Every structure is written in C-alpha cells, then in structure tokens.
PDB file of C-alpha atoms and ligand atoms in Angstrom:
ATOM      1  CA  MET H   1     -71.519 -19.417  66.023  1.00  0.00           C
ATOM      2  CA  VAL H   2     -67.871 -19.044  65.374  1.00  0.00           C
ATOM      3  CA  PHE H   3     -66.445 -17.257  62.472  1.00  0.00           C
ATOM      4  CA  VAL H   4     -63.347 -15.641  61.310  1.00  0.00           C
ATOM      5  CA  ILE H   5     -62.869 -11.994  59.822  1.00  0.00           C
ATOM      6  CA  SER H   6     -60.016 -11.269  57.941  1.00  0.00           C
ATOM      7  CA  CYS H   7     -57.856  -8.329  58.563  1.00  0.00           C
ATOM      8  CA  LEU H   8     -58.607  -5.166  56.622  1.00  0.00           C
ATOM      9  CA  SER H   9     -55.999  -3.049  54.877  1.00  0.00           C
ATOM     10  CA  VAL H  10     -54.965   0.218  57.011  1.00  0.00           C
ATOM     11  CA  ASN H  11     -52.227   1.225  55.125  1.00  0.00           C
ATOM     12  CA  GLY H  12     -53.715   4.651  54.591  1.00  0.00           C
ATOM     13  CA  LYS H  13     -53.939   5.314  58.016  1.00  0.00           C
ATOM     14  CA  MET H  14     -50.679   3.934  58.640  1.00  0.00           C
ATOM     15  CA  SER H  15     -49.205   6.816  56.870  1.00  0.00           C
ATOM     16  CA  LEU H  16     -50.829   9.246  58.892  1.00  0.00           C
ATOM     17  CA  LEU H  17     -48.309   8.138  61.618  1.00  0.00           C
ATOM     18  CA  THR H  18     -45.158   9.140  59.811  1.00  0.00           C
ATOM     19  CA  ALA H  19     -46.675  12.554  59.051  1.00  0.00           C
ATOM     20  CA  THR H  20     -43.633  14.999  60.025  1.00  0.00           C
ATOM     21  CA  PRO H  21     -44.916  18.642  61.159  1.00  0.00           C
ATOM     22  CA  SER H  22     -42.469  21.249  60.482  1.00  0.00           C
ATOM     23  CA  ALA H  23     -39.655  22.017  62.832  1.00  0.00           C
ATOM     24  CA  GLN H  24     -41.400  25.282  64.126  1.00  0.00           C
ATOM     25  CA  SER H  25     -44.457  23.873  65.172  1.00  0.00           C
ATOM     26  CA  SER H  26     -45.008  23.852  68.902  1.00  0.00           C
ATOM     27  CA  VAL H  27     -45.167  20.475  70.743  1.00  0.00           C
ATOM     28  CA  SER H  28     -48.966  21.083  71.616  1.00  0.00           C
ATOM     29  CA  SER H  29     -49.969  21.859  68.178  1.00  0.00           C
ATOM     30  CA  ARG H  30     -48.141  18.982  66.882  1.00  0.00           C
ATOM     31  CA  LEU H  31     -49.792  16.828  69.359  1.00  0.00           C
ATOM     32  CA  LEU H  32     -53.288  18.277  68.484  1.00  0.00           C
ATOM     33  CA  ARG H  33     -52.795  17.862  64.888  1.00  0.00           C
ATOM     34  CA  LEU H  34     -51.950  14.397  65.384  1.00  0.00           C
ATOM     35  CA  SER H  35     -54.633  13.456  67.816  1.00  0.00           C
ATOM     36  CA  ILE H  36     -57.104  15.029  65.083  1.00  0.00           C
ATOM     37  CA  PHE H  37     -55.724  13.437  61.899  1.00  0.00           C
ATOM     38  CA  LEU H  38     -55.966  10.137  63.769  1.00  0.00           C
ATOM     39  CA  LEU H  39     -59.483  10.633  65.291  1.00  0.00           C
ATOM     40  CA  LEU H  40     -60.659  11.489  61.607  1.00  0.00           C
ATOM     41  CA  GLY H  41     -59.091   8.509  60.597  1.00  0.00           C
ATOM     42  CA  LEU H  42     -61.167   6.158  62.399  1.00  0.00           C
ATOM     43  CA  PRO H  43     -63.178   3.715  60.825  1.00  0.00           C
ATOM     44  CA  ASP H  44     -66.529   4.515  59.927  1.00  0.00           C
ATOM     45  CA  SER H  45     -69.754   2.668  59.975  1.00  0.00           C
ATOM     46  CA  LYS H  46     -69.915   1.489  56.538  1.00  0.00           C
ATOM     47  CA  GLY H  47     -65.934   1.693  55.566  1.00  0.00           C
ATOM     48  CA  LYS H  48     -63.338  -0.125  57.600  1.00  0.00           C
ATOM     49  CA  ALA H  49     -65.577  -1.544  60.513  1.00  0.00           C
ATOM     50  CA  ILE H  50     -67.116  -4.877  59.931  1.00  0.00           C
ATOM     51  CA  TRP H  51     -70.759  -5.453  60.901  1.00  0.00           C
ATOM     52  CA  THR H  52     -72.074  -8.841  61.563  1.00  0.00           C
ATOM     53  CA  ALA H  53     -75.373 -10.023  60.172  1.00  0.00           C
ATOM     54  CA  HIS H  54     -77.742 -12.006  62.202  1.00  0.00           C
ATOM     55  CA  LEU H  55     -79.474 -14.925  60.055  1.00  0.00           C
ATOM     56  CA  ASN H  56     -82.651 -15.928  61.131  1.00  0.00           C
ATOM     57  CA  ILE H  57     -83.261 -18.899  59.089  1.00  0.00           C
ATOM     58  CA  THR H  58     -86.735 -20.795  58.997  1.00  0.00           C
ATOM     59  CA  PHE H  59     -87.875 -23.676  57.071  1.00  0.00           C
ATOM     60  CA  GLN H  60     -90.252 -26.666  57.361  1.00  0.00           C
ATOM     61  CA  GLU H  61     -88.945 -30.182  58.087  1.00  0.00           C
ATOM     62  CA  GLY H  62     -91.771 -32.694  57.586  1.00  0.00           C
ATOM     63  CA  ASN H  63     -94.053 -31.532  60.213  1.00  0.00           C
ATOM     64  CA  GLN H  64     -91.871 -29.369  62.109  1.00  0.00           C
ATOM     65  CA  ILE H  65     -91.017 -25.747  61.693  1.00  0.00           C
ATOM     66  CA  ILE H  66     -87.220 -25.240  62.298  1.00  0.00           C
ATOM     67  CA  SER H  67     -86.104 -21.878  63.345  1.00  0.00           C
ATOM     68  CA  GLU H  68     -82.345 -21.090  63.909  1.00  0.00           C
ATOM     69  CA  LEU H  69     -80.738 -17.682  64.757  1.00  0.00           C
ATOM     70  CA  GLY H  70     -76.983 -17.255  64.063  1.00  0.00           C
ATOM     71  CA  GLU H  71     -74.289 -14.239  63.784  1.00  0.00           C
ATOM     72  CA  SER H  72     -73.396 -16.304  60.865  1.00  0.00           C
ATOM     73  CA  GLY H  73     -72.866 -13.776  58.188  1.00  0.00           C
ATOM     74  CA  VAL H  74     -70.954 -10.080  57.746  1.00  0.00           C
ATOM     75  CA  PHE H  75     -72.427  -7.095  55.663  1.00  0.00           C
ATOM     76  CA  GLY H  76     -70.661  -6.409  52.361  1.00  0.00           C
ATOM     77  CA  ASN H  77     -68.608  -2.964  52.875  1.00  0.00           C
ATOM     78  CA  HIS H  78     -71.045  -1.347  50.212  1.00  0.00           C
ATOM     79  CA  SER H  79     -74.060  -2.634  51.886  1.00  0.00           C
ATOM     80  CA  PRO H  80     -76.863  -0.720  53.299  1.00  0.00           C
ATOM     81  CA  LEU H  81     -77.084  -1.648  57.178  1.00  0.00           C
ATOM     82  CA  GLU H  82     -80.720  -2.578  57.222  1.00  0.00           C
ATOM     83  CA  ARG H  83     -82.873  -5.657  58.252  1.00  0.00           C
ATOM     84  CA  VAL H  84     -84.062  -7.512  55.103  1.00  0.00           C
ATOM     85  CA  SER H  85     -86.205 -10.795  54.947  1.00  0.00           C
ATOM     86  CA  GLY H  86     -87.365 -13.144  52.176  1.00  0.00           C
ATOM     87  CA  VAL H  87     -87.540 -16.670  51.021  1.00  0.00           C
ATOM     88  CA  VAL H  88     -84.432 -17.814  49.734  1.00  0.00           C
ATOM     89  CA  VAL H  89     -84.047 -18.254  46.025  1.00  0.00           C
ATOM     90  CA  LEU H  90     -81.166 -19.923  43.896  1.00  0.00           C
ATOM     91  CA  PRO H  91     -79.806 -19.062  40.596  1.00  0.00           C
ATOM     92  CA  GLU H  92     -81.382 -21.421  37.645  1.00  0.00           C
ATOM     93  CA  GLY H  93     -78.575 -23.313  35.606  1.00  0.00           C
ATOM     94  CA  TRP H  94     -75.712 -25.335  36.000  1.00  0.00           C
ATOM     95  CA  ASN H  95     -73.914 -23.449  38.433  1.00  0.00           C
ATOM     96  CA  GLN H  96     -74.791 -21.131  41.648  1.00  0.00           C
ATOM     97  CA  ASN H  97     -72.377 -18.213  40.915  1.00  0.00           C
ATOM     98  CA  ALA H  98     -75.112 -16.019  38.979  1.00  0.00           C
ATOM     99  CA  CYS H  99     -72.077 -14.371  36.890  1.00  0.00           C
ATOM    100  CA  ASN H 100     -74.295 -14.754  33.662  1.00  0.00           C
ATOM    101  CA  PRO H 101     -76.392 -11.739  33.155  1.00  0.00           C
ATOM    102  CA  MET H 102     -79.129 -13.710  31.854  1.00  0.00           C
ATOM    103  CA  THR H 103     -79.443 -15.683  35.252  1.00  0.00           C
ATOM    104  CA  ASN H 104     -83.028 -16.565  36.273  1.00  0.00           C
ATOM    105  CA  PHE H 105     -83.976 -16.996  39.775  1.00  0.00           C
ATOM    106  CA  SER H 106     -86.627 -19.705  40.549  1.00  0.00           C
ATOM    107  CA  ARG H 107     -88.560 -17.437  42.812  1.00  0.00           C
ATOM    108  CA  PRO H 108     -91.955 -18.875  44.153  1.00  0.00           C
ATOM    109  CA  GLU H 109     -95.056 -17.301  43.027  1.00  0.00           C
ATOM    110  CA  GLN H 110     -96.403 -16.440  46.614  1.00  0.00           C
ATOM    111  CA  ALA H 111     -93.195 -14.696  47.662  1.00  0.00           C
ATOM    112  CA  ASP H 112     -93.447 -11.124  48.042  1.00  0.00           C
ATOM    113  CA  SER H 113     -90.077 -10.640  49.053  1.00  0.00           C
ATOM    114  CA  TRP H 114     -86.946 -12.806  47.765  1.00  0.00           C
ATOM    115  CA  LEU H 115     -83.285 -13.195  48.989  1.00  0.00           C
ATOM    116  CA  ALA H 116     -80.736 -14.812  46.176  1.00  0.00           C
ATOM    117  CA  LEU H 117     -78.235 -17.364  47.413  1.00  0.00           C
ATOM    118  CA  ILE H 118     -75.079 -17.276  45.334  1.00  0.00           C
ATOM    119  CA  GLU H 119     -71.913 -19.172  45.431  1.00  0.00           C
ATOM    120  CA  ARG H 120     -68.779 -17.057  45.680  1.00  0.00           C
ATOM    121  CA  GLY H 121     -66.561 -16.933  42.487  1.00  0.00           C
ATOM    122  CA  GLY H 122     -66.445 -16.812  38.503  1.00  0.00           C
ATOM    123  CA  CYS H 123     -67.000 -13.020  38.651  1.00  0.00           C
ATOM    124  CA  THR H 124     -66.742  -9.930  40.858  1.00  0.00           C
ATOM    125  CA  PHE H 125     -69.353  -9.516  43.913  1.00  0.00           C
ATOM    126  CA  THR H 126     -70.703  -6.218  42.367  1.00  0.00           C
ATOM    127  CA  HIS H 127     -71.250  -8.136  39.183  1.00  0.00           C
ATOM    128  CA  LYS H 128     -73.406 -11.161  40.891  1.00  0.00           C
ATOM    129  CA  ILE H 129     -74.971  -8.469  43.066  1.00  0.00           C
ATOM    130  CA  ASN H 130     -76.309  -6.524  40.177  1.00  0.00           C
ATOM    131  CA  VAL H 131     -77.720  -9.747  38.459  1.00  0.00           C
ATOM    132  CA  ALA H 132     -79.650 -10.517  41.297  1.00  0.00           C
ATOM    133  CA  ALA H 133     -80.838  -6.946  41.886  1.00  0.00           C
ATOM    134  CA  GLN H 134     -81.807  -6.580  38.255  1.00  0.00           C
ATOM    135  CA  LYS H 135     -84.154  -9.934  38.634  1.00  0.00           C
ATOM    136  CA  GLY H 136     -85.800  -8.000  42.017  1.00  0.00           C
ATOM    137  CA  ALA H 137     -84.255  -9.739  44.636  1.00  0.00           C
ATOM    138  CA  ASN H 138     -84.275  -7.750  47.853  1.00  0.00           C
ATOM    139  CA  GLY H 139     -81.289  -8.963  49.161  1.00  0.00           C
ATOM    140  CA  VAL H 140     -78.030 -11.145  48.322  1.00  0.00           C
ATOM    141  CA  ILE H 141     -76.528 -13.902  50.283  1.00  0.00           C
ATOM    142  CA  ILE H 142     -73.146 -15.012  48.995  1.00  0.00           C
ATOM    143  CA  TYR H 143     -71.509 -17.986  50.338  1.00  0.00           C
ATOM    144  CA  ASN H 144     -67.818 -18.279  50.330  1.00  0.00           C
ATOM    145  CA  TYR H 145     -65.598 -20.892  48.324  1.00  0.00           C
ATOM    146  CA  PRO H 146     -65.536 -24.439  49.204  1.00  0.00           C
ATOM    147  CA  GLY H 147     -62.808 -25.418  51.738  1.00  0.00           C
ATOM    148  CA  THR H 148     -62.969 -22.326  53.614  1.00  0.00           C
ATOM    149  CA  GLY H 149     -65.465 -23.629  56.220  1.00  0.00           C
ATOM    150  CA  ASN H 150     -67.245 -20.937  57.907  1.00  0.00           C
ATOM    151  CA  LYS H 151     -64.541 -18.148  57.284  1.00  0.00           C
ATOM    152  CA  VAL H 152     -66.316 -14.711  55.937  1.00  0.00           C
ATOM    153  CA  PHE H 153     -65.257 -11.370  55.466  1.00  0.00           C
ATOM    154  CA  PRO H 154     -66.540  -8.002  54.256  1.00  0.00           C
ATOM    155  CA  MET H 155     -67.043  -8.143  50.812  1.00  0.00           C
ATOM    156  CA  SER H 156     -66.187  -4.840  48.445  1.00  0.00           C
ATOM    157  CA  HIS H 157     -68.982  -4.344  45.915  1.00  0.00           C
ATOM    158  CA  GLN H 158     -69.064  -0.785  44.728  1.00  0.00           C
ATOM    159  CA  GLY H 159     -71.933   0.259  42.846  1.00  0.00           C
ATOM    160  CA  THR H 160     -74.655  -2.005  44.621  1.00  0.00           C
ATOM    161  CA  GLU H 161     -75.355   0.516  47.451  1.00  0.00           C
ATOM    162  CA  ASN H 162     -79.093   0.180  47.247  1.00  0.00           C
ATOM    163  CA  ILE H 163     -79.413  -3.616  48.048  1.00  0.00           C
ATOM    164  CA  VAL H 164     -78.295  -5.515  51.078  1.00  0.00           C
ATOM    165  CA  ALA H 165     -75.253  -7.922  50.448  1.00  0.00           C
ATOM    166  CA  VAL H 166     -73.962 -10.195  53.021  1.00  0.00           C
ATOM    167  CA  MET H 167     -71.272 -13.251  53.039  1.00  0.00           C
ATOM    168  CA  ILE H 168     -71.856 -16.284  54.852  1.00  0.00           C
ATOM    169  CA  GLY H 169     -69.778 -19.212  55.315  1.00  0.00           C
ATOM    170  CA  ASN H 170     -69.222 -21.848  52.606  1.00  0.00           C
ATOM    171  CA  LEU H 171     -70.624 -24.546  54.906  1.00  0.00           C
ATOM    172  CA  LYS H 172     -73.883 -22.556  56.022  1.00  0.00           C
ATOM    173  CA  GLY H 173     -74.249 -21.766  52.212  1.00  0.00           C
ATOM    174  CA  LEU H 174     -74.386 -25.421  51.014  1.00  0.00           C
ATOM    175  CA  GLU H 175     -76.648 -26.366  54.050  1.00  0.00           C
ATOM    176  CA  LEU H 176     -79.228 -23.936  52.651  1.00  0.00           C
ATOM    177  CA  LEU H 177     -78.428 -24.806  49.078  1.00  0.00           C
ATOM    178  CA  TYR H 178     -79.392 -28.701  49.895  1.00  0.00           C
ATOM    179  CA  LEU H 179     -82.460 -27.720  51.574  1.00  0.00           C
ATOM    180  CA  ILE H 180     -83.829 -25.627  48.876  1.00  0.00           C
ATOM    181  CA  GLN H 181     -82.740 -28.013  46.303  1.00  0.00           C
ATOM    182  CA  LYS H 182     -84.704 -30.529  48.061  1.00  0.00           C
ATOM    183  CA  GLY H 183     -87.608 -28.153  47.649  1.00  0.00           C
ATOM    184  CA  VAL H 184     -87.677 -27.011  51.193  1.00  0.00           C
ATOM    185  CA  TYR H 185     -88.921 -23.449  51.532  1.00  0.00           C
ATOM    186  CA  VAL H 186     -86.661 -21.540  53.347  1.00  0.00           C
ATOM    187  CA  THR H 187     -87.231 -17.928  54.786  1.00  0.00           C
ATOM    188  CA  ILE H 188     -84.598 -15.726  56.176  1.00  0.00           C
ATOM    189  CA  ILE H 189     -84.798 -12.628  57.944  1.00  0.00           C
ATOM    190  CA  ILE H 190     -81.188 -10.821  58.060  1.00  0.00           C
ATOM    191  CA  GLU H 191     -80.506  -8.518  60.734  1.00  0.00           C
ATOM    192  CA  VAL H 192     -77.782  -6.062  61.633  1.00  0.00           C
ATOM    193  CA  GLY H 193     -75.382  -7.566  64.323  1.00  0.00           C
ATOM    194  CA  ARG H 194     -72.794  -5.892  66.295  1.00  0.00           C
ATOM    195  CA  VAL H 195     -69.659  -4.091  64.813  1.00  0.00           C
ATOM    196  CA  TYR H 196     -66.235  -4.969  64.952  1.00  0.00           C
ATOM    197  CA  VAL H 197     -63.347  -2.409  64.598  1.00  0.00           C
ATOM    198  CA  PRO H 198     -60.218  -4.240  63.147  1.00  0.00           C
ATOM    199  CA  TRP H 199     -57.246  -4.790  65.320  1.00  0.00           C
ATOM    200  CA  MET H 200     -55.015  -1.865  63.888  1.00  0.00           C
ATOM    201  CA  SER H 201     -58.073   0.563  64.125  1.00  0.00           C
ATOM    202  CA  HIS H 202     -58.174  -0.311  67.830  1.00  0.00           C
ATOM    203  CA  TYR H 203     -54.385   0.137  67.944  1.00  0.00           C
ATOM    204  CA  ILE H 204     -55.160   3.708  66.365  1.00  0.00           C
ATOM    205  CA  LEU H 205     -57.876   4.375  68.555  1.00  0.00           C
ATOM    206  CA  TYR H 206     -55.919   3.922  71.903  1.00  0.00           C
ATOM    207  CA  LEU H 207     -52.900   5.934  70.539  1.00  0.00           C
ATOM    208  CA  SER H 208     -55.582   8.730  69.627  1.00  0.00           C
ATOM    209  CA  TYR H 209     -56.816   8.510  73.151  1.00  0.00           C
ATOM    210  CA  PHE H 210     -53.356   8.592  74.608  1.00  0.00           C
ATOM    211  CA  LEU H 211     -52.321  11.571  72.462  1.00  0.00           C
ATOM    212  CA  VAL H 212     -55.499  13.470  73.324  1.00  0.00           C
ATOM    213  CA  PHE H 213     -54.933  12.817  77.130  1.00  0.00           C
ATOM    214  CA  MET H 214     -51.454  14.103  76.728  1.00  0.00           C
ATOM    215  CA  PHE H 215     -52.173  17.036  74.895  1.00  0.00           C
ATOM    216  CA  THR H 216     -54.763  18.046  77.304  1.00  0.00           C
ATOM    217  CA  TYR H 217     -52.149  17.300  80.371  1.00  0.00           C
ATOM    218  CA  TYR H 218     -49.752  19.640  78.545  1.00  0.00           C
ATOM    219  CA  CYS H 219     -52.447  22.389  77.998  1.00  0.00           C
ATOM    220  CA  PHE H 220     -53.181  21.881  81.651  1.00  0.00           C
ATOM    221  CA  TYR H 221     -49.487  22.163  82.568  1.00  0.00           C
ATOM    222  CA  CYS H 222     -48.704  24.973  80.609  1.00  0.00           C
ATOM    223  CA  THR H 223     -51.886  27.029  82.299  1.00  0.00           C
ATOM    224  CA  TRP H 224     -50.963  26.120  85.799  1.00  0.00           C
ATOM    225  CA  ARG H 225     -47.043  26.237  85.654  1.00  0.00           C
ATOM    226  CA  PRO H 226     -46.942  30.160  85.734  1.00  0.00           C
ATOM    227  CA  GLN H 227     -49.149  30.011  88.941  1.00  0.00           C
ATOM    228  CA  MET H 228     -46.827  27.994  90.696  1.00  0.00           C
ATOM    229  CA  PRO H 229     -44.269  30.300  91.899  1.00  0.00           C
ATOM    230  CA  ASN H 230     -47.060  32.431  93.162  1.00  0.00           C
ATOM    231  CA  TYR H 231     -48.775  29.640  95.236  1.00  0.00           C
ATOM    232  CA  SER H 232     -45.378  28.823  96.755  1.00  0.00           C
ATOM    233  CA  LEU H 233     -44.649  32.230  97.499  1.00  0.00           C
ATOM    234  CA  ARG H 234     -48.216  32.511  99.269  1.00  0.00           C
ATOM    235  CA  ARG H 235     -47.328  29.567 101.048  1.00  0.00           C
ATOM    236  CA  ARG H 236     -43.892  30.914 102.275  1.00  0.00           C
ATOM    237  CA  ARG H 237     -45.543  34.139 103.378  1.00  0.00           C
ATOM    238  CA  GLN H 238     -48.220  32.241 104.990  1.00  0.00           C
ATOM    239  CA  MET H 239     -45.382  30.196 106.873  1.00  0.00           C
ATOM    240  CA  LYS H 240     -43.466  33.468 108.218  1.00  0.00           C
ATOM    241  CA  VAL H 241     -46.725  34.869 109.591  1.00  0.00           C
ATOM    242  CA  ASP H 242     -47.458  31.592 111.341  1.00  0.00           C
ATOM    243  CA  VAL H 243     -43.851  31.638 112.537  1.00  0.00           C
ATOM    244  CA  LYS H 244     -43.972  35.013 113.807  1.00  0.00           C
ATOM    245  CA  LYS H 245     -47.076  34.519 115.562  1.00  0.00           C
ATOM    246  CA  ALA H 246     -45.572  31.292 117.361  1.00  0.00           C
ATOM    247  CA  ILE H 247     -42.495  33.234 118.248  1.00  0.00           C
ATOM    248  CA  GLY H 248     -44.744  35.942 120.372  1.00  0.00           C
ATOM    249  CA  GLN H 249     -46.362  33.038 122.179  1.00  0.00           C
ATOM    250  CA  ILE H 250     -42.568  31.584 123.471  1.00  0.00           C
ATOM    251  CA  GLU H 251     -42.012  32.154 127.072  1.00  0.00           C
ATOM    252  CA  LEU H 252     -40.230  35.621 127.740  1.00  0.00           C
ATOM    253  CA  ARG H 253     -38.483  36.367 131.045  1.00  0.00           C
ATOM    254  CA  MET H 254     -35.956  38.909 132.139  1.00  0.00           C
ATOM    255  CA  LEU H 255     -32.926  37.812 134.382  1.00  0.00           C
ATOM    256  CA  LYS H 256     -32.337  39.042 137.510  1.00  0.00           C
ATOM    257  CA  GLU H 257     -29.586  38.736 140.302  1.00  0.00           C
ATOM    258  CA  GLY H 258     -29.860  35.329 141.599  1.00  0.00           C
ATOM    259  CA  ASP H 259     -31.379  33.421 138.711  1.00  0.00           C
ATOM    260  CA  LYS H 260     -29.925  30.016 138.278  1.00  0.00           C
ATOM    261  CA  GLU H 261     -29.438  30.895 134.494  1.00  0.00           C
ATOM    262  CA  ILE H 262     -26.597  33.590 135.518  1.00  0.00           C
ATOM    263  CA  ASP H 263     -24.823  31.113 137.327  1.00  0.00           C
ATOM    264  CA  PRO H 264     -21.359  30.997 135.400  1.00  0.00           C
ATOM    265  CA  ASN H 265     -21.107  27.163 135.467  1.00  0.00           C
ATOM    266  CA  GLU H 266     -24.352  27.084 133.490  1.00  0.00           C
ATOM    267  CA  ASN H 267     -24.347  26.906 129.687  1.00  0.00           C
ATOM    268  CA  ASP H 268     -23.787  30.185 127.735  1.00  0.00           C
ATOM    269  CA  CYS H 269     -26.170  31.256 124.778  1.00  0.00           C
ATOM    270  CA  VAL H 270     -25.445  29.014 121.915  1.00  0.00           C
ATOM    271  CA  VAL H 271     -26.254  31.696 119.199  1.00  0.00           C
ATOM    272  CA  CYS H 272     -23.870  34.469 120.579  1.00  0.00           C
ATOM    273  CA  PHE H 273     -21.667  32.151 122.734  1.00  0.00           C
ATOM    274  CA  ASP H 274     -22.071  34.948 125.435  1.00  0.00           C
ATOM    275  CA  THR H 275     -22.752  34.787 129.102  1.00  0.00           C
ATOM    276  CA  TYR H 276     -26.481  35.307 130.547  1.00  0.00           C
ATOM    277  CA  LYS H 277     -26.241  38.639 132.562  1.00  0.00           C
ATOM    278  CA  PRO H 278     -29.095  40.375 134.987  1.00  0.00           C
ATOM    279  CA  GLN H 279     -31.444  42.539 132.936  1.00  0.00           C
ATOM    280  CA  ASP H 280     -30.988  40.121 129.855  1.00  0.00           C
ATOM    281  CA  VAL H 281     -34.206  39.006 128.266  1.00  0.00           C
ATOM    282  CA  ILE H 282     -34.272  35.388 127.395  1.00  0.00           C
ATOM    283  CA  ARG H 283     -37.002  33.166 125.555  1.00  0.00           C
ATOM    284  CA  ILE H 284     -37.471  29.854 126.935  1.00  0.00           C
ATOM    285  CA  LEU H 285     -38.720  27.430 124.347  1.00  0.00           C
ATOM    286  CA  ALA H 286     -40.995  24.427 125.053  1.00  0.00           C
ATOM    287  CA  CYS H 287     -38.098  22.098 124.958  1.00  0.00           C
ATOM    288  CA  LYS H 288     -37.035  24.337 128.108  1.00  0.00           C
ATOM    289  CA  HIS H 289     -34.047  25.399 125.866  1.00  0.00           C
ATOM    290  CA  PHE H 290     -33.449  29.052 126.458  1.00  0.00           C
ATOM    291  CA  PHE H 291     -31.516  32.064 124.634  1.00  0.00           C
ATOM    292  CA  HIS H 292     -31.061  35.514 124.572  1.00  0.00           C
ATOM    293  CA  LYS H 293     -34.513  37.261 122.916  1.00  0.00           C
ATOM    294  CA  ALA H 294     -32.198  39.092 120.470  1.00  0.00           C
ATOM    295  CA  CYS H 295     -30.259  36.148 119.502  1.00  0.00           C
ATOM    296  CA  ILE H 296     -33.328  33.517 119.186  1.00  0.00           C
ATOM    297  CA  ASP H 297     -35.890  35.400 117.647  1.00  0.00           C
ATOM    298  CA  PRO H 298     -33.929  35.799 113.980  1.00  0.00           C
ATOM    299  CA  TRP H 299     -32.660  32.370 114.305  1.00  0.00           C
ATOM    300  CA  LEU H 300     -36.289  31.158 114.788  1.00  0.00           C
ATOM    301  CA  LEU H 301     -37.704  33.204 112.163  1.00  0.00           C
ATOM    302  CA  ALA H 302     -35.423  31.797 109.716  1.00  0.00           C
ATOM    303  CA  HIS H 303     -35.057  28.240 111.132  1.00  0.00           C
ATOM    304  CA  ARG H 304     -38.144  27.469 113.074  1.00  0.00           C
ATOM    305  CA  THR H 305     -36.356  24.918 115.229  1.00  0.00           C
ATOM    306  CA  CYS H 306     -34.573  24.908 118.480  1.00  0.00           C
ATOM    307  CA  PRO H 307     -30.651  25.452 117.680  1.00  0.00           C
ATOM    308  CA  ILE H 308     -29.659  22.807 120.192  1.00  0.00           C
ATOM    309  CA  CYS H 309     -32.650  19.903 120.013  1.00  0.00           C
ATOM    310  CA  LYS H 310     -34.230  20.730 116.596  1.00  0.00           C
ATOM    311  CA  CYS H 311     -37.695  20.805 118.346  1.00  0.00           C
ATOM    312  CA  ASP H 312     -40.115  22.588 115.740  1.00  0.00           C
ATOM    313  CA  ILE H 313     -41.809  25.640 117.455  1.00  0.00           C
ATOM    314  CA  LEU H 314     -44.958  25.226 115.126  1.00  0.00           C
ATOM    315  CA  ARG H 315     -45.114  21.632 116.550  1.00  0.00           C
ATOM    316  CA  THR H 316     -45.161  22.515 120.145  1.00  0.00           C
TER     317      THR H 316
HETATM  318 ZN1   ZN Q 401     -27.141  35.164 122.547  1.00  0.00          ZN
HETATM  319 ZN1   ZN Q 402     -34.598  22.672 122.619  1.00  0.00          ZN
END
C-alpha cells in the first residue's frame, strides 16, 4: 500500500552544523565535538523518526469474512509504539471529528476493546484523542482531511502519551466509515511497522559517519606518523647491510703480468680513470664490467649499480 510521509522540521539540527568552535581548538577536538553533536542529534524512536502502522482490518460481508493487512498508517509522534486491537467505533452525532467533549461513541456491548475512528479537523489532535480516551477507547485512528487521498503524516499530540494514536489516509478512513455506518462490525489490529528516518536525518547520519571516519583516520595518522621516519631509517639500514653483503659476494681478482685487463688498449677504470696495473685488486660484477676494488666498493655502497650499465647488484 502506497502512502506519502511529509517532511519533518529539522531546523534544530541544522543549527548544529553551523556551530563554530573556538579558534584554539585542535582539529581533532573540533572533529570529535562535531561528530558527537551530530550523533546526539539523531532522531530517536519517538521523536523525529516516523513509525508506520500495519492495520489488520477484519469484517464480515454477507457470509464472507474479509481480512486485509496493509501498512496504511503512521503512529503519532506522542503515541506509544504498541500493538492494540479492537472493534472500530464512530463518534455519535452529526460530524465525525469528536471535538465536542460530550461526544459519545456507539460502542457495541460485546466489545471489550475498541478503537475510535475520528476525522481530522475542527480541533487539535490532542483534544480529540483525549475525548476518545476519556470515553474508554483503547486506541484512536484519525483519518486525514478530504481530498488528501491516502496521504498521512505523524501527528503531534502532546499530553496523550498513554493511548495509541495512528493516522490513516482519508480514503481508507472513509472506506471504514461507510462500512460501519452500514452496520458492519469492523475490527482492527494495529501493529508497529517500520521506522523511517526523514531525508535530512539520513544526510546528517551519513555526515556523522563521515566525520567519525575522518576523526579516526586523523587519530591513526597522528599516532603512526612519528614512527614513519624510524621505519624508513630501519629500512635504509637493512638495505645497507644487504648491499654490503652483496658486495662481499662479488668476484675479486688480483691482476698479474700478462692479464688482458692490463692491456693499454683496454678501458681504464671508469671511477678513477687510471689504468690497471699488476697487483691491482679488481672487482668483476655480474655484468662482466670490472673496476678497482678500492674504487667500486664505495660507489656500490652508495649507488648499488654498475657505473657503466646500471645493473643492480641486489638483483643479480
Ligand atoms: Zn679505479
Ligand atoms: Zn656493468
């Protein structure tokens, strides 16, 4: 069953968004304070949230017992969220608004529990709910103005917190009214349906989650940031150890008379630009490039790569 719920005022909450903390506050305390404000500002079950009511309507038509179940109403803002049932009873008199405090209800004698079906208008919700409650109704069903179709909204009816009050659409209300006026015995079980959080509350809810997330991230970042240099320092140290170890494993050779490396036509050491001489100790990298040990070791420690072909000694 389709129905429309009108928007609730959220002006009170919007003002929280514009709250400006003092300039001295740190970012974290500002974020935390705003998040808590917003979380506390969320709708509670009786206030801003809207609870739908399932109406299980049963009546007899001819030999048939007809029963229909629909989410056709909403609980009033000040109504207990409870299941209530009974025979549906109309106000006596020329109108159905039950504004006159003397209004009687044509309650069947056999009915233990009864629900008043009252038209909206003529006086406040509180007033008509109280009139029915004083006559002993176990619950009040108010149907909306003519011309509003099946539109409903959560009524405000302060001071009637002990009696279940729901609003149903005008069309559904008239349907019930005509049945009862024809003398049909109609019973209804009102049950608590689902909760709807109005659009703006959703917005505030998501904003709160976002702020809590940002705050957590900020705290996490603040906690871990001082450890980051230590971590990179440890990594650099470990890398140095690995490089030293790799250098130690690279082939060494002492040149002697007759080696082709000593040939003056061969290249010089690219680090010191000196020629190779007998008794020089050279390191021969995996890429087959060689250099004076004394020249290449400090270079490798600093650069890790062959000065000619850039091959990485840790990857060979
Ligand atoms: Zn050299
Ligand atoms: Zn090389």
